[in-house]
PDB file of C-alpha atoms in Angstrom:
ATOM      1  CA  MET A 153       0.112  -0.061  -0.036  1.00 77.00           C
ATOM      2  CA  GLY A 154       1.089   3.451  -0.667  1.00 80.00           C
ATOM      3  CA  SER A 155       2.061   6.576   1.090  1.00 87.00           C
ATOM      4  CA  ALA A 156       2.328  10.163   0.815  1.00 88.00           C
ATOM      5  CA  ASN A 157       5.703   9.584  -0.463  1.00 92.00           C
ATOM      6  CA  ASN A 158       4.427   7.744  -3.501  1.00 95.00           C
ATOM      7  CA  CYS A 159       3.025   9.285  -6.890  1.00 96.00           C
ATOM      8  CA  ARG A 160      -0.655   9.485  -7.106  1.00 95.00           C
ATOM      9  CA  VAL A 161      -0.658   8.072 -10.636  1.00 97.00           C
ATOM     10  CA  CYS A 162       1.903   5.276 -10.682  1.00 97.00           C
ATOM     11  CA  GLY A 163       2.953   4.799  -7.232  1.00 97.00           C
ATOM     12  CA  TYR A 164       6.858   5.797  -7.479  1.00 97.00           C
ATOM     13  CA  ASP A 165       8.332   6.341  -4.337  1.00 96.00           C
ATOM     14  CA  TRP A 166       9.653   9.985  -4.518  1.00 94.00           C
ATOM     15  CA  GLY A 167      11.648   9.639  -1.138  1.00 93.00           C
ATOM     16  CA  GLU A 168       9.456  12.575   0.274  1.00 93.00           C
ATOM     17  CA  PRO A 169       5.791  13.748  -0.128  1.00 93.00           C
ATOM     18  CA  PRO A 170       5.316  15.324  -3.468  1.00 91.00           C
ATOM     19  CA  TRP A 171       2.170  17.271  -1.849  1.00 90.00           C
ATOM     20  CA  GLY A 172       4.305  18.362   0.703  1.00 88.00           C
ATOM     21  CA  ALA A 173       4.114  17.184   4.811  1.00 85.00           C
ATOM     22  CA  SER A 174       0.551  18.793   4.638  1.00 86.00           C
ATOM     23  CA  GLY A 175      -0.521  16.292   1.506  1.00 82.00           C
ATOM     24  CA  GLN A 176      -1.859  20.325   0.642  1.00 88.00           C
ATOM     25  CA  GLU A 177       1.317  21.901  -0.940  1.00 91.00           C
ATOM     26  CA  PRO A 178       2.197  20.332  -4.507  1.00 90.00           C
ATOM     27  CA  THR A 179       5.762  20.388  -5.029  1.00 92.00           C
ATOM     28  CA  PHE A 180       5.088  20.421  -8.964  1.00 94.00           C
ATOM     29  CA  TRP A 181       7.949  17.835  -9.509  1.00 94.00           C
ATOM     30  CA  ILE A 182       7.991  15.726 -12.603  1.00 96.00           C
ATOM     31  CA  CYS A 183       7.639  11.773 -11.890  1.00 97.00           C
ATOM     32  CA  PRO A 184      10.634  10.329 -13.629  1.00 97.00           C
ATOM     33  CA  CYS A 185       8.274   7.048 -14.316  1.00 97.00           C
ATOM     34  CA  CYS A 186       4.925   8.410 -15.572  1.00 97.00           C
ATOM     35  CA  GLU A 187       5.917  12.048 -16.198  1.00 96.00           C
ATOM     36  CA  VAL A 188       2.882  13.544 -14.250  1.00 97.00           C
ATOM     37  CA  GLU A 189       3.577  16.884 -12.606  1.00 96.00           C
ATOM     38  CA  ALA A 190       2.468  16.799  -8.756  1.00 94.00           C
ATOM     39  CA  GLY A 191       0.080  19.749  -8.084  1.00 92.00           C
ATOM     40  CA  TYR A 192      -1.179  19.894 -11.782  1.00 91.00           C
ATOM     41  CA  GLU A 193      -2.234  16.675 -13.623  1.00 92.00           C
ATOM     42  CA  ASP A 194      -2.871  14.459 -10.160  1.00 93.00           C
ATOM     43  CA  GLY A 195      -4.533  17.325  -8.333  1.00 91.00           C
ATOM     44  CA  ASP A 196      -7.725  15.088  -7.793  1.00 94.00           C
ATOM     45  CA  VAL A 197      -8.809  11.015  -7.998  1.00 96.00           C
ATOM     46  CA  GLU A 198     -10.310  11.558 -11.298  1.00 97.00           C
ATOM     47  CA  SER A 199      -7.540  13.319 -12.982  1.00 96.00           C
ATOM     48  CA  SER A 200      -5.309  10.918 -11.420  1.00 97.00           C
ATOM     49  CA  LYS A 201      -6.899   8.269 -12.640  1.00 97.00           C
ATOM     50  CA  ALA A 202      -7.471   9.576 -16.332  1.00 97.00           C
ATOM     51  CA  TYR A 203      -3.858  10.433 -16.257  1.00 97.00           C
ATOM     52  CA  ARG A 204      -2.979   6.948 -15.297  1.00 98.00           C
ATOM     53  CA  ALA A 205      -5.127   5.393 -17.784  1.00 98.00           C
ATOM     54  CA  ALA A 206      -3.645   7.366 -20.560  1.00 98.00           C
ATOM     55  CA  TRP A 207       0.048   6.522 -18.982  1.00 98.00           C
ATOM     56  CA  LEU A 208      -1.267   2.802 -19.292  1.00 98.00           C
ATOM     57  CA  ALA A 209      -2.538   2.994 -22.797  1.00 98.00           C
ATOM     58  CA  LYS A 210       1.206   4.018 -23.936  1.00 97.00           C
ATOM     59  CA  GLY A 211       2.378   1.070 -22.436  1.00 97.00           C
ATOM     60  CA  ALA A 212       3.230   2.535 -19.092  1.00 97.00           C
ATOM     61  CA  PRO A 213       6.971   3.514 -20.088  1.00 96.00           C
ATOM     62  CA  TRP A 214       9.716   4.814 -17.798  1.00 97.00           C
ATOM     63  CA  SER A 215      10.035   8.342 -18.701  1.00 94.00           C
ATOM     64  CA  ASP A 216      12.960  10.100 -17.505  1.00 96.00           C
ATOM     65  CA  PRO A 217      16.336   8.031 -19.272  1.00 94.00           C
ATOM     66  CA  ASP A 218      18.425  10.334 -16.714  1.00 95.00           C
ATOM     67  CA  GLU A 219      16.853   8.688 -13.655  1.00 92.00           C
ATOM     68  CA  PRO A 220      17.416   5.300 -12.846  1.00 93.00           C
ATOM     69  CA  HIS A 221      14.881   2.674 -12.945  1.00 94.00           C
ATOM     70  CA  ASP A 222      13.276   1.653  -9.806  1.00 94.00           C
ATOM     71  CA  GLY A 223      13.365  -1.985 -10.586  1.00 94.00           C
ATOM     72  CA  LEU A 224       9.843  -2.574 -10.399  1.00 96.00           C
ATOM     73  CA  THR A 225       7.160  -3.834 -12.337  1.00 96.00           C
ATOM     74  CA  THR A 226       4.333  -1.536 -13.299  1.00 97.00           C
ATOM     75  CA  GLU A 227       2.123  -4.075 -11.331  1.00 96.00           C
ATOM     76  CA  GLU A 228       4.196  -3.698  -8.589  1.00 97.00           C
ATOM     77  CA  ARG A 229       4.469   0.132  -8.415  1.00 97.00           C
ATOM     78  CA  LEU A 230       0.856   0.420  -9.226  1.00 97.00           C
ATOM     79  CA  ALA A 231       0.279  -1.150  -5.693  1.00 97.00           C
ATOM     80  CA  HIS A 232       2.063   1.617  -3.822  1.00 96.00           C
ATOM     81  CA  VAL A 233      -0.406   4.127  -5.271  1.00 97.00           C
ATOM     82  CA  PRO A 234      -1.587   6.264  -2.273  1.00 94.00           C
ATOM     83  CA  PRO A 235      -5.059   5.159  -0.782  1.00 93.00           C
ATOM     84  CA  GLY A 236      -7.873   6.879  -2.273  1.00 92.00           C
ATOM     85  CA  PHE A 237      -6.262   7.202  -5.562  1.00 93.00           C
ATOM     86  CA  GLU A 238      -6.163   3.364  -6.869  1.00 91.00           C
TER      87      GLU A 238
END
């Protein structure tokens, strides 16, 4: 199960909350896995799910070639999507 440190779209572990400690202050970081911008395309459950569906339809590619892959499969990573955003 995911936590506040995980991407709301793909479950990538940022290492710290992309929405700030309060969960209300987005950092606007770009996820190296799915390319969602924290605070822009993942602002609510519906937009997070829509972005996820589009990313999965593209084959769920790892987006940032400069960031090492986390070693998880898409299914394993998706298991870490924060509660309520599954």
